[in-house]
CSV table of N, CA and C in Angstrom, one decimal:
chain,number,residue,atom,x,y,z
A,1,MET,N,11.3,-4.8,-104.8
A,1,MET,CA,9.9,-4.7,-105.2
A,1,MET,C,9.7,-5.4,-106.5
A,2,ARG,N,8.6,-6.0,-106.6
A,2,ARG,CA,8.3,-6.7,-107.8
A,2,ARG,C,7.2,-5.9,-108.6
A,3,THR,N,7.2,-6.1,-109.8
A,3,THR,CA,6.2,-5.5,-110.7
A,3,THR,C,5.3,-6.6,-111.1
A,4,LEU,N,4.0,-6.4,-111.0
A,4,LEU,CA,3.0,-7.4,-111.4
A,4,LEU,C,2.7,-7.1,-112.9
A,5,GLU,N,2.1,-8.0,-113.5
A,5,GLU,CA,1.7,-7.9,-114.9
A,5,GLU,C,0.8,-6.7,-115.1
A,6,THR,N,0.1,-6.3,-114.0
A,6,THR,CA,-0.8,-5.2,-114.2
A,6,THR,C,0.0,-3.8,-114.2
A,7,GLY,N,1.2,-3.9,-113.9
A,7,GLY,CA,2.0,-2.7,-113.9
A,7,GLY,C,2.1,-2.0,-112.5
A,8,LYS,N,1.5,-2.6,-111.5
A,8,LYS,CA,1.5,-2.0,-110.2
A,8,LYS,C,2.7,-2.7,-109.4
A,9,THR,N,3.2,-1.9,-108.5
A,9,THR,CA,4.3,-2.4,-107.6
A,9,THR,C,3.7,-3.0,-106.4
A,10,ARG,N,4.3,-4.1,-105.9
A,10,ARG,CA,3.9,-4.8,-104.7
A,10,ARG,C,5.0,-4.8,-103.7
A,11,HIS,N,4.6,-4.4,-102.5
A,11,HIS,CA,5.6,-4.4,-101.4
A,11,HIS,C,5.6,-5.7,-100.7
A,12,ASN,N,6.8,-6.1,-100.1
A,12,ASN,CA,6.9,-7.3,-99.3
A,12,ASN,C,6.1,-7.0,-98.0
A,13,GLU,N,5.1,-7.8,-97.8
A,13,GLU,CA,4.2,-7.6,-96.6
A,13,GLU,C,4.8,-8.5,-95.5
A,14,SER,N,5.1,-7.8,-94.4
A,14,SER,CA,5.6,-8.5,-93.2
A,14,SER,C,4.8,-8.0,-92.0
A,15,GLY,N,4.6,-8.8,-91.0
A,15,GLY,CA,3.8,-8.5,-89.8
A,15,GLY,C,3.2,-9.7,-89.2
A,16,PHE,N,2.4,-9.5,-88.2
A,16,PHE,CA,1.7,-10.6,-87.5
A,16,PHE,C,0.2,-10.6,-87.9
A,17,THR,N,-0.3,-11.8,-87.9
A,17,THR,CA,-1.7,-11.9,-88.2
A,17,THR,C,-2.5,-11.7,-86.9
A,18,LEU,N,-3.7,-11.5,-87.0
A,18,LEU,CA,-4.6,-11.3,-85.8
A,18,LEU,C,-4.5,-12.6,-84.9
A,19,ILE,N,-4.5,-13.7,-85.4
A,19,ILE,CA,-4.4,-15.0,-84.7
A,19,ILE,C,-3.1,-15.0,-83.9
A,20,GLU,N,-2.0,-14.7,-84.5
A,20,GLU,CA,-0.7,-14.7,-83.8
A,20,GLU,C,-0.7,-13.7,-82.7
A,21,MET,N,-1.3,-12.6,-82.9
A,21,MET,CA,-1.3,-11.6,-81.8
A,21,MET,C,-2.2,-12.1,-80.6
A,22,LEU,N,-3.3,-12.6,-80.9
A,22,LEU,CA,-4.2,-13.2,-79.9
A,22,LEU,C,-3.5,-14.3,-79.1
A,23,LEU,N,-2.8,-15.2,-79.8
A,23,LEU,CA,-2.1,-16.3,-79.2
A,23,LEU,C,-1.0,-15.7,-78.2
A,24,VAL,N,-0.3,-14.7,-78.6
A,24,VAL,CA,0.7,-14.1,-77.7
A,24,VAL,C,0.0,-13.5,-76.5
A,25,VAL,N,-1.1,-12.8,-76.6
A,25,VAL,CA,-1.8,-12.2,-75.5
A,25,VAL,C,-2.3,-13.3,-74.5
A,26,VAL,N,-2.8,-14.4,-75.1
A,26,VAL,CA,-3.3,-15.5,-74.2
A,26,VAL,C,-2.1,-16.1,-73.4
A,27,ILE,N,-1.0,-16.3,-74.1
A,27,ILE,CA,0.2,-16.9,-73.4
A,27,ILE,C,0.7,-16.0,-72.3
A,28,ILE,N,0.7,-14.7,-72.6
A,28,ILE,CA,1.2,-13.7,-71.6
A,28,ILE,C,0.2,-13.7,-70.4
A,29,GLY,N,-1.1,-13.8,-70.7
A,29,GLY,CA,-2.1,-13.8,-69.6
A,29,GLY,C,-2.0,-15.0,-68.7
A,30,ILE,N,-1.8,-16.2,-69.3
A,30,ILE,CA,-1.7,-17.4,-68.6
A,30,ILE,C,-0.4,-17.3,-67.7
A,31,THR,N,0.7,-16.9,-68.3
A,31,THR,CA,1.9,-16.7,-67.5
A,31,THR,C,1.8,-15.8,-66.3
A,32,ALA,N,1.1,-14.6,-66.6
A,32,ALA,CA,0.9,-13.7,-65.5
A,32,ALA,C,0.0,-14.2,-64.4
A,33,TYR,N,-1.0,-15.0,-64.8
A,33,TYR,CA,-1.9,-15.6,-63.8
A,33,TYR,C,-1.2,-16.6,-62.9
A,34,MET,N,-0.4,-17.4,-63.5
A,34,MET,CA,0.4,-18.4,-62.8
A,34,MET,C,1.4,-17.7,-61.9
A,35,GLY,N,2.0,-16.6,-62.3
A,35,GLY,CA,3.0,-15.9,-61.5
A,35,GLY,C,2.4,-15.3,-60.3
A,36,VAL,N,1.2,-14.6,-60.5
A,36,VAL,CA,0.5,-14.0,-59.4
A,36,VAL,C,0.1,-15.1,-58.3
A,37,ASN,N,-0.4,-16.2,-58.8
A,37,ASN,CA,-0.8,-17.2,-57.9
A,37,ASN,C,0.4,-17.8,-57.1
A,38,LEU,N,1.5,-17.9,-57.8
A,38,LEU,CA,2.7,-18.4,-57.1
A,38,LEU,C,3.2,-17.4,-56.1
A,39,ILE,N,3.2,-16.1,-56.4
A,39,ILE,CA,3.6,-15.1,-55.4
A,39,ILE,C,2.6,-15.1,-54.2
A,40,ASN,N,1.3,-15.1,-54.5
A,40,ASN,CA,0.4,-15.0,-53.4
A,40,ASN,C,0.2,-16.2,-52.5
A,41,SER,N,0.6,-17.4,-53.1
A,41,SER,CA,0.4,-18.6,-52.3
A,41,SER,C,1.5,-18.6,-51.2
A,42,GLN,N,1.1,-19.0,-50.0
A,42,GLN,CA,2.1,-19.0,-48.9
A,42,GLN,C,2.0,-20.5,-48.3
A,43,SER,N,3.2,-20.9,-47.9
A,43,SER,CA,3.2,-22.2,-47.3
A,43,SER,C,2.6,-22.1,-45.9
A,44,ALA,N,2.3,-23.3,-45.4
A,44,ALA,CA,1.7,-23.4,-44.0
A,44,ALA,C,2.7,-22.9,-43.0
A,45,GLU,N,4.0,-23.2,-43.2
A,45,GLU,CA,5.0,-22.7,-42.3
A,45,GLU,C,5.1,-21.2,-42.2
A,46,ARG,N,5.0,-20.5,-43.4
A,46,ARG,CA,5.0,-19.1,-43.4
A,46,ARG,C,3.8,-18.5,-42.7
A,47,ASN,N,2.6,-19.1,-42.9
A,47,ASN,CA,1.4,-18.6,-42.3
A,47,ASN,C,1.5,-18.7,-40.8
A,48,ILE,N,2.1,-19.9,-40.3
A,48,ILE,CA,2.3,-20.1,-38.9
A,48,ILE,C,3.2,-19.0,-38.3
A,49,MET,N,4.3,-18.8,-39.0
A,49,MET,CA,5.3,-17.8,-38.5
A,49,MET,C,4.7,-16.4,-38.5
A,50,SER,N,3.9,-16.1,-39.5
A,50,SER,CA,3.2,-14.8,-39.5
A,50,SER,C,2.2,-14.6,-38.3
A,51,ALA,N,1.5,-15.7,-38.0
A,51,ALA,CA,0.5,-15.7,-36.9
A,51,ALA,C,1.3,-15.5,-35.6
A,52,ALA,N,2.4,-16.3,-35.5
A,52,ALA,CA,3.2,-16.2,-34.2
A,52,ALA,C,3.8,-14.8,-34.1
A,53,ALA,N,4.3,-14.2,-35.2
A,53,ALA,CA,4.8,-12.9,-35.1
A,53,ALA,C,3.8,-11.8,-34.7
A,54,ARG,N,2.6,-12.0,-35.2
A,54,ARG,CA,1.5,-11.1,-34.8
A,54,ARG,C,1.2,-11.3,-33.3
A,55,PHE,N,1.2,-12.5,-32.8
A,55,PHE,CA,0.9,-12.8,-31.4
A,55,PHE,C,2.0,-12.2,-30.6
A,56,GLN,N,3.3,-12.3,-31.0
A,56,GLN,CA,4.4,-11.7,-30.3
A,56,GLN,C,4.3,-10.2,-30.2
A,57,ALA,N,3.9,-9.6,-31.3
A,57,ALA,CA,3.7,-8.2,-31.3
A,57,ALA,C,2.6,-7.7,-30.4
A,58,GLY,N,1.5,-8.6,-30.3
A,58,GLY,CA,0.4,-8.3,-29.3
A,58,GLY,C,0.9,-8.3,-27.9
A,59,ILE,N,1.7,-9.3,-27.6
A,59,ILE,CA,2.3,-9.5,-26.2
A,59,ILE,C,3.2,-8.3,-25.9
A,60,GLU,N,4.0,-7.9,-26.9
A,60,GLU,CA,4.9,-6.7,-26.7
A,60,GLU,C,4.1,-5.5,-26.5
A,61,TYR,N,3.0,-5.3,-27.2
A,61,TYR,CA,2.1,-4.2,-27.0
A,61,TYR,C,1.6,-4.1,-25.6
A,62,VAL,N,1.1,-5.3,-25.1
A,62,VAL,CA,0.5,-5.3,-23.8
A,62,VAL,C,1.6,-5.0,-22.7
A,63,CYS,N,2.8,-5.5,-22.9
A,63,CYS,CA,3.9,-5.1,-22.0
A,63,CYS,C,4.3,-3.6,-22.1
A,64,ASP,N,4.2,-3.1,-23.3
A,64,ASP,CA,4.4,-1.6,-23.4
A,64,ASP,C,3.4,-0.8,-22.6
A,65,GLN,N,2.1,-1.3,-22.7
A,65,GLN,CA,1.0,-0.6,-22.0
A,65,GLN,C,1.3,-0.7,-20.5
A,66,ALA,N,1.8,-1.9,-20.0
A,66,ALA,CA,2.1,-2.1,-18.6
A,66,ALA,C,3.1,-1.1,-18.1
A,67,ILE,N,4.1,-0.9,-18.9
A,67,ILE,CA,5.2,0.1,-18.6
A,67,ILE,C,4.6,1.5,-18.6
A,68,LEU,N,3.9,1.9,-19.6
A,68,LEU,CA,3.3,3.2,-19.7
A,68,LEU,C,2.4,3.6,-18.6
A,69,GLU,N,1.6,2.6,-18.2
A,69,GLU,CA,0.6,2.9,-17.1
A,69,GLU,C,1.1,2.5,-15.7
A,70,ASN,N,2.3,1.9,-15.7
A,70,ASN,CA,2.9,1.5,-14.4
A,70,ASN,C,2.0,0.6,-13.6
A,71,ARG,N,1.4,-0.4,-14.3
A,71,ARG,CA,0.6,-1.4,-13.6
A,71,ARG,C,0.7,-2.7,-14.4
A,72,ALA,N,0.4,-3.8,-13.8
A,72,ALA,CA,0.6,-5.1,-14.4
A,72,ALA,C,-0.6,-5.3,-15.4
A,73,TYR,N,-0.3,-5.9,-16.5
A,73,TYR,CA,-1.3,-6.4,-17.4
A,73,TYR,C,-1.2,-7.9,-17.6
A,74,GLY,N,-2.2,-8.5,-18.0
A,74,GLY,CA,-2.2,-10.0,-18.2
A,74,GLY,C,-2.9,-10.4,-19.4
A,75,ILE,N,-2.5,-11.6,-19.9
A,75,ILE,CA,-3.2,-12.2,-21.1
A,75,ILE,C,-3.8,-13.5,-20.7
A,76,GLU,N,-5.0,-13.7,-20.9
A,76,GLU,CA,-5.8,-14.9,-20.6
A,76,GLU,C,-6.1,-15.6,-21.9
A,77,PHE,N,-5.8,-16.9,-21.9
A,77,PHE,CA,-6.1,-17.7,-23.1
A,77,PHE,C,-7.4,-18.5,-22.9
A,78,THR,N,-8.3,-18.4,-23.9
A,78,THR,CA,-9.5,-19.2,-23.9
A,78,THR,C,-9.7,-19.9,-25.2
A,79,HIS,N,-10.8,-20.6,-25.3
A,79,HIS,CA,-11.1,-21.2,-26.6
A,79,HIS,C,-11.3,-20.2,-27.7
A,80,ASP,N,-11.8,-19.0,-27.3
A,80,ASP,CA,-12.2,-18.0,-28.3
A,80,ASP,C,-11.0,-17.0,-28.6
A,81,GLY,N,-9.9,-17.1,-28.0
A,81,GLY,CA,-8.8,-16.2,-28.3
A,81,GLY,C,-8.0,-15.8,-27.0
A,82,GLN,N,-7.3,-14.7,-27.1
A,82,GLN,CA,-6.5,-14.2,-26.0
A,82,GLN,C,-7.1,-12.9,-25.6
A,83,PHE,N,-7.3,-12.7,-24.3
A,83,PHE,CA,-8.0,-11.5,-23.8
A,83,PHE,C,-7.0,-10.8,-22.9
A,84,VAL,N,-7.1,-9.5,-22.8
A,84,VAL,CA,-6.2,-8.7,-22.0
A,84,VAL,C,-6.9,-8.3,-20.7
A,85,MET,N,-6.1,-8.4,-19.6
A,85,MET,CA,-6.6,-8.1,-18.3
A,85,MET,C,-5.7,-7.1,-17.7
A,86,GLN,N,-6.2,-6.3,-16.7
A,86,GLN,CA,-5.4,-5.3,-16.1
A,86,GLN,C,-5.5,-5.5,-14.6
A,87,HIS,N,-4.4,-5.3,-13.9
A,87,HIS,CA,-4.5,-5.4,-12.4
A,87,HIS,C,-4.9,-4.1,-11.8
A,88,GLN,N,-6.1,-4.1,-11.2
A,88,GLN,CA,-6.6,-2.8,-10.6
A,88,GLN,C,-7.1,-3.2,-9.2
A,89,HIS,N,-6.8,-2.4,-8.2
A,89,HIS,CA,-7.3,-2.5,-6.8
A,89,HIS,C,-7.1,-3.9,-6.3
A,90,ASN,N,-5.9,-4.5,-6.5
A,90,ASN,CA,-5.5,-5.8,-6.0
A,90,ASN,C,-6.4,-6.9,-6.6
A,91,GLN,N,-6.9,-6.7,-7.8
A,91,GLN,CA,-7.6,-7.8,-8.5
A,91,GLN,C,-7.4,-7.6,-10.0
A,92,TRP,N,-7.7,-8.7,-10.7
A,92,TRP,CA,-7.6,-8.7,-12.2
A,92,TRP,C,-8.9,-8.3,-12.8
A,93,ALA,N,-8.9,-7.4,-13.7
A,93,ALA,CA,-10.2,-7.0,-14.4
A,93,ALA,C,-10.0,-7.2,-15.9
A,94,TRP,N,-10.9,-7.8,-16.5
A,94,TRP,CA,-10.9,-8.0,-17.9
A,94,TRP,C,-11.3,-6.7,-18.6
A,95,LEU,N,-10.5,-6.3,-19.6
A,95,LEU,CA,-10.7,-5.1,-20.3
A,95,LEU,C,-11.6,-5.4,-21.5
A,96,GLU,N,-12.8,-4.8,-21.4
A,96,GLU,CA,-13.8,-5.0,-22.5
A,96,GLU,C,-13.3,-4.6,-23.8
A,97,GLY,N,-13.5,-5.4,-24.8
A,97,GLY,CA,-13.0,-5.1,-26.2
A,97,GLY,C,-11.5,-5.2,-26.4
A,98,GLN,N,-10.8,-5.7,-25.4
A,98,GLN,CA,-9.3,-5.8,-25.6
A,98,GLN,C,-9.0,-7.2,-25.8
A,99,GLN,N,-9.1,-7.7,-27.0
A,99,GLN,CA,-8.7,-9.0,-27.4
A,99,GLN,C,-7.6,-8.9,-28.3
A,100,LEU,N,-6.5,-9.7,-28.1
A,100,LEU,CA,-5.4,-9.7,-29.0
A,100,LEU,C,-5.9,-10.2,-30.4
A,101,LEU,N,-5.6,-9.4,-31.4
A,101,LEU,CA,-6.0,-9.8,-32.7
A,101,LEU,C,-5.0,-10.7,-33.4
A,102,THR,N,-5.1,-12.0,-33.1
A,102,THR,CA,-4.3,-13.0,-33.7
A,102,THR,C,-5.1,-14.0,-34.4
A,103,ASP,N,-4.5,-14.7,-35.3
A,103,ASP,CA,-5.3,-15.7,-36.0
A,103,ASP,C,-4.7,-17.1,-35.6
A,104,LEU,N,-4.3,-17.3,-34.4
A,104,LEU,CA,-3.8,-18.5,-33.9
A,104,LEU,C,-4.9,-19.6,-33.9
A,105,ALA,N,-6.1,-19.2,-33.8
A,105,ALA,CA,-7.2,-20.2,-33.7
A,105,ALA,C,-7.3,-21.1,-34.9
A,106,GLN,N,-6.8,-20.7,-36.0
A,106,GLN,CA,-6.8,-21.5,-37.2
A,106,GLN,C,-5.8,-22.6,-37.3
A,107,PHE,N,-4.8,-22.5,-36.3
A,107,PHE,CA,-3.8,-23.5,-36.2
A,107,PHE,C,-3.9,-24.3,-34.9
A,108,PRO,N,-3.6,-25.6,-34.9
A,108,PRO,CA,-3.5,-26.3,-33.6
A,108,PRO,C,-2.3,-25.7,-32.8
A,109,HIS,N,-2.6,-25.4,-31.6
A,109,HIS,CA,-1.5,-24.8,-30.8
A,109,HIS,C,-1.7,-25.2,-29.3
A,110,ALA,N,-0.6,-25.1,-28.6
A,110,ALA,CA,-0.6,-25.4,-27.1
A,110,ALA,C,0.1,-24.3,-26.4
A,111,ILE,N,-0.3,-24.0,-25.2
A,111,ILE,CA,0.3,-23.0,-24.4
A,111,ILE,C,0.9,-23.7,-23.2
A,112,TYR,N,2.2,-23.4,-22.9
A,112,TYR,CA,2.9,-24.0,-21.8
A,112,TYR,C,3.3,-22.9,-20.8
A,113,ILE,N,2.9,-23.1,-19.5
A,113,ILE,CA,3.2,-22.1,-18.5
A,113,ILE,C,4.1,-22.9,-17.5
A,114,ASN,N,5.3,-22.4,-17.2
A,114,ASN,CA,6.2,-23.1,-16.4
A,114,ASN,C,6.5,-24.5,-16.8
A,115,GLY,N,6.5,-24.8,-18.1
A,115,GLY,CA,6.8,-26.1,-18.6
A,115,GLY,C,5.6,-27.1,-18.7
A,116,ARG,N,4.5,-26.6,-18.2
A,116,ARG,CA,3.3,-27.5,-18.2
A,116,ARG,C,2.3,-27.0,-19.2
A,117,PRO,N,1.6,-27.9,-20.0
A,117,PRO,CA,0.6,-27.4,-20.9
A,117,PRO,C,-0.6,-27.0,-20.1
A,118,ILE,N,-1.3,-26.0,-20.5
A,118,ILE,CA,-2.5,-25.5,-19.9
A,118,ILE,C,-3.7,-25.9,-20.8
A,119,SER,N,-4.8,-26.2,-20.1
A,119,SER,CA,-6.0,-26.6,-20.9
A,119,SER,C,-6.8,-25.3,-21.0
A,120,LEU,N,-7.3,-25.0,-22.2
A,120,LEU,CA,-8.0,-23.8,-22.5
A,120,LEU,C,-9.5,-24.0,-22.1
A,121,LYS,N,-10.0,-23.0,-21.4
A,121,LYS,CA,-11.4,-23.0,-21.0
A,121,LYS,C,-12.2,-22.1,-21.9
A,122,PRO,N,-13.5,-22.2,-21.9
A,122,PRO,CA,-14.3,-21.3,-22.7
A,122,PRO,C,-14.4,-19.9,-22.2
A,123,ASP,N,-14.3,-19.7,-20.9
A,123,ASP,CA,-14.5,-18.3,-20.4
A,123,ASP,C,-13.2,-17.8,-19.8
A,124,VAL,N,-13.2,-16.5,-19.6
A,124,VAL,CA,-12.1,-15.8,-19.0
A,124,VAL,C,-12.1,-16.1,-17.5
A,125,GLU,N,-10.9,-16.5,-17.0
A,125,GLU,CA,-10.8,-16.8,-15.6
A,125,GLU,C,-10.4,-15.6,-14.8
A,126,GLN,N,-10.3,-15.7,-13.5
A,126,GLN,CA,-10.0,-14.6,-12.6
A,126,GLN,C,-8.5,-14.1,-12.6
A,127,GLN,N,-7.6,-15.0,-13.0
A,127,GLN,CA,-6.2,-14.6,-13.1
A,127,GLN,C,-5.7,-15.0,-14.5
A,128,PRO,N,-4.9,-14.1,-15.1
A,128,PRO,CA,-4.4,-14.4,-16.5
A,128,PRO,C,-3.3,-15.4,-16.5
A,129,HIS,N,-3.1,-16.0,-17.6
A,129,HIS,CA,-2.0,-17.0,-17.8
A,129,HIS,C,-0.7,-16.3,-17.9
A,130,LEU,N,-0.6,-15.3,-18.7
A,130,LEU,CA,0.7,-14.5,-18.8
A,130,LEU,C,0.5,-13.2,-18.1
A,131,ILE,N,1.6,-12.8,-17.3
A,131,ILE,CA,1.5,-11.5,-16.6
A,131,ILE,C,2.7,-10.7,-17.1
A,132,CYS,N,2.4,-9.5,-17.5
A,132,CYS,CA,3.5,-8.5,-17.8
A,132,CYS,C,3.5,-7.4,-16.7
A,133,GLN,N,4.6,-7.4,-16.0
A,133,GLN,CA,4.7,-6.5,-14.9
A,133,GLN,C,4.9,-5.1,-15.3
A,134,SER,N,4.9,-4.1,-14.4
A,134,SER,CA,5.0,-2.7,-14.8
A,134,SER,C,6.4,-2.4,-15.2
A,135,ASP,N,7.4,-3.2,-15.0
A,135,ASP,CA,8.8,-3.0,-15.5
A,135,ASP,C,8.9,-3.6,-16.9
A,136,GLY,N,7.9,-4.3,-17.5
A,136,GLY,CA,8.0,-4.9,-18.8
A,136,GLY,C,8.4,-6.3,-18.8
A,137,SER,N,8.7,-6.9,-17.6
A,137,SER,CA,9.0,-8.3,-17.5
A,137,SER,C,7.8,-9.2,-17.7
A,138,LEU,N,8.0,-10.3,-18.4
A,138,LEU,CA,6.9,-11.2,-18.7
A,138,LEU,C,7.1,-12.5,-18.0
A,139,SER,N,6.0,-13.1,-17.5
A,139,SER,CA,6.1,-14.4,-16.9
A,139,SER,C,6.5,-15.5,-17.9
A,140,PRO,N,7.2,-16.5,-17.5
A,140,PRO,CA,7.6,-17.6,-18.4
A,140,PRO,C,6.5,-18.2,-19.2
A,141,PHE,N,6.6,-18.4,-20.5
A,141,PHE,CA,5.6,-19.1,-21.3
A,141,PHE,C,6.3,-19.7,-22.5
A,142,GLU,N,5.5,-20.6,-23.1
A,142,GLU,CA,5.9,-21.2,-24.4
A,142,GLU,C,4.7,-21.5,-25.2
A,143,LEU,N,4.7,-21.0,-26.4
A,143,LEU,CA,3.6,-21.3,-27.3
A,143,LEU,C,4.1,-22.2,-28.5
A,144,ARG,N,3.4,-23.3,-28.7
A,144,ARG,CA,3.8,-24.2,-29.8
A,144,ARG,C,2.6,-24.2,-30.8
A,145,VAL,N,3.0,-24.0,-32.0
A,145,VAL,CA,2.0,-24.0,-33.1
A,145,VAL,C,2.5,-24.9,-34.2
A,146,TRP,N,1.6,-25.8,-34.6
A,146,TRP,CA,2.0,-26.8,-35.6
A,146,TRP,C,1.0,-26.8,-36.8
A,147,ILE,N,1.5,-27.4,-37.9
A,147,ILE,CA,0.7,-27.5,-39.1
A,147,ILE,C,-0.4,-28.5,-38.8
A,148,PRO,N,-1.7,-28.1,-39.2
A,148,PRO,CA,-2.8,-29.0,-39.0
A,148,PRO,C,-2.5,-30.3,-39.8
A,149,ALA,N,-2.8,-31.4,-39.1
A,149,ALA,CA,-2.6,-32.7,-39.8
A,149,ALA,C,-3.7,-32.9,-40.8
A,150,GLU,N,-3.3,-33.6,-41.9
A,150,GLU,CA,-4.3,-33.8,-43.0
A,150,GLU,C,-5.4,-34.8,-42.5
A,151,ASN,N,-4.9,-35.8,-41.7
A,151,ASN,CA,-5.8,-36.7,-41.1
A,151,ASN,C,-6.0,-36.3,-39.6
A,152,PRO,N,-7.2,-35.9,-39.2
A,152,PRO,CA,-7.4,-35.4,-37.8
A,152,PRO,C,-7.0,-36.5,-36.7
A,153,SER,N,-7.0,-37.7,-37.1
A,153,SER,CA,-6.7,-38.7,-36.1
A,153,SER,C,-5.2,-38.9,-35.8
A,154,GLU,N,-4.4,-38.2,-36.6
A,154,GLU,CA,-2.9,-38.3,-36.4
A,154,GLU,C,-2.5,-37.6,-35.1
A,155,ASN,N,-1.5,-38.1,-34.5
A,155,ASN,CA,-1.0,-37.4,-33.3
A,155,ASN,C,-0.2,-36.2,-33.8
A,156,GLN,N,-0.6,-35.0,-33.5
A,156,GLN,CA,0.0,-33.8,-34.0
A,156,GLN,C,1.2,-33.4,-33.2
A,157,THR,N,1.4,-33.9,-32.0
A,157,THR,CA,2.6,-33.5,-31.3
A,157,THR,C,3.8,-34.1,-31.8
A,158,GLY,N,3.7,-35.1,-32.7
A,158,GLY,CA,4.9,-35.7,-33.3
A,158,GLY,C,5.5,-34.9,-34.5
A,159,ASN,N,4.7,-33.9,-35.0
A,159,ASN,CA,5.1,-33.1,-36.1
A,159,ASN,C,6.1,-32.0,-35.7
A,160,SER,N,6.7,-31.4,-36.7
A,160,SER,CA,7.5,-30.2,-36.4
A,160,SER,C,6.6,-29.1,-36.0
A,161,TYR,N,7.1,-28.2,-35.2
A,161,TYR,CA,6.3,-27.1,-34.7
A,161,TYR,C,7.1,-25.8,-34.6
A,162,TYR,N,6.4,-24.7,-34.5
A,162,TYR,CA,7.0,-23.4,-34.3
A,162,TYR,C,6.9,-23.1,-32.8
A,163,LYS,N,8.0,-22.8,-32.2
A,163,LYS,CA,7.9,-22.5,-30.7
A,163,LYS,C,8.3,-21.0,-30.5
A,164,LEU,N,7.4,-20.3,-29.8
A,164,LEU,CA,7.6,-18.9,-29.4
A,164,LEU,C,7.7,-19.0,-27.9
A,165,LYS,N,8.7,-18.4,-27.3
A,165,LYS,CA,8.9,-18.5,-25.9
A,165,LYS,C,9.8,-17.3,-25.4
A,166,ASN,N,9.7,-17.0,-24.1
A,166,ASN,CA,10.5,-16.0,-23.6
A,166,ASN,C,11.7,-16.6,-23.0
A,167,ASP,N,12.9,-16.3,-23.5
A,167,ASP,CA,14.2,-16.8,-23.0
A,167,ASP,C,14.6,-16.1,-21.7
A,168,SER,N,14.2,-14.9,-21.5
A,168,SER,CA,14.4,-14.1,-20.3
A,168,SER,C,13.1,-13.3,-20.1
A,169,PRO,N,13.0,-12.7,-19.0
A,169,PRO,CA,11.7,-11.9,-18.7
A,169,PRO,C,11.4,-10.8,-19.8
A,170,TRP,N,12.4,-10.4,-20.6
A,170,TRP,CA,12.2,-9.3,-21.5
A,170,TRP,C,12.4,-9.7,-22.9
A,171,ILE,N,12.8,-10.9,-23.2
A,171,ILE,CA,13.1,-11.3,-24.6
A,171,ILE,C,12.2,-12.5,-25.0
A,172,ILE,N,11.5,-12.3,-26.2
A,172,ILE,CA,10.7,-13.4,-26.7
A,172,ILE,C,11.4,-13.8,-28.0
A,173,THR,N,11.6,-15.1,-28.2
A,173,THR,CA,12.2,-15.6,-29.4
A,173,THR,C,11.3,-16.7,-30.0
A,174,GLY,N,11.5,-17.0,-31.3
A,174,GLY,CA,10.7,-18.0,-32.0
A,174,GLY,C,11.6,-18.8,-32.9
A,175,ALA,N,11.3,-20.1,-33.1
A,175,ALA,CA,12.1,-20.9,-34.0
A,175,ALA,C,11.3,-22.2,-34.3
A,176,TRP,N,11.6,-22.8,-35.4
A,176,TRP,CA,11.1,-24.1,-35.8
A,176,TRP,C,11.8,-25.2,-35.0
A,177,HIS,N,11.1,-26.2,-34.6
A,177,HIS,CA,11.7,-27.3,-33.9
A,177,HIS,C,11.1,-28.6,-34.6
A,178,GLU,N,12.1,-29.5,-34.8
A,178,GLU,CA,11.7,-30.8,-35.4
A,178,GLU,C,11.5,-31.8,-34.2
A,179,ALA,N,10.5,-32.6,-34.4
A,179,ALA,CA,10.2,-33.6,-33.3
A,179,ALA,C,11.1,-34.8,-33.4
């Protein structure tokens, strides 16, 4: 401690100024903002894998329903999505309000049945593309989903894609494939 000429003692003052404190708060805020954005941002590949996983879960749910009700169920692909059908009285009936909740429409995709691509129509047809029998077995299919091209005129089939397919009537697998 020092004594001043006035006879009062003066303490060493240490601490931070208001400007220094505000600067630290701003730096912490910017760092937190960047960290949250980094965590929340997902790559296109991850989004595609998530959409394919939700689609697979929807198919498995439909097959579970087929087993529980001991009747065949089907999935019909259209421009507007995937719709569930049920086999009743020797014909296929579209189940109102039973649309698979997937977000595949936001990605370019193609459906292959028995190794051949199918063209999607705007309306539900009389027979589904995929059939899940009452024993849970699923008709052969392959779903390819790829990252949208930045230039729409590019040939998208040359890109890498995520392929979801059934390797056997009861097992669905998915993996990335490079073209």
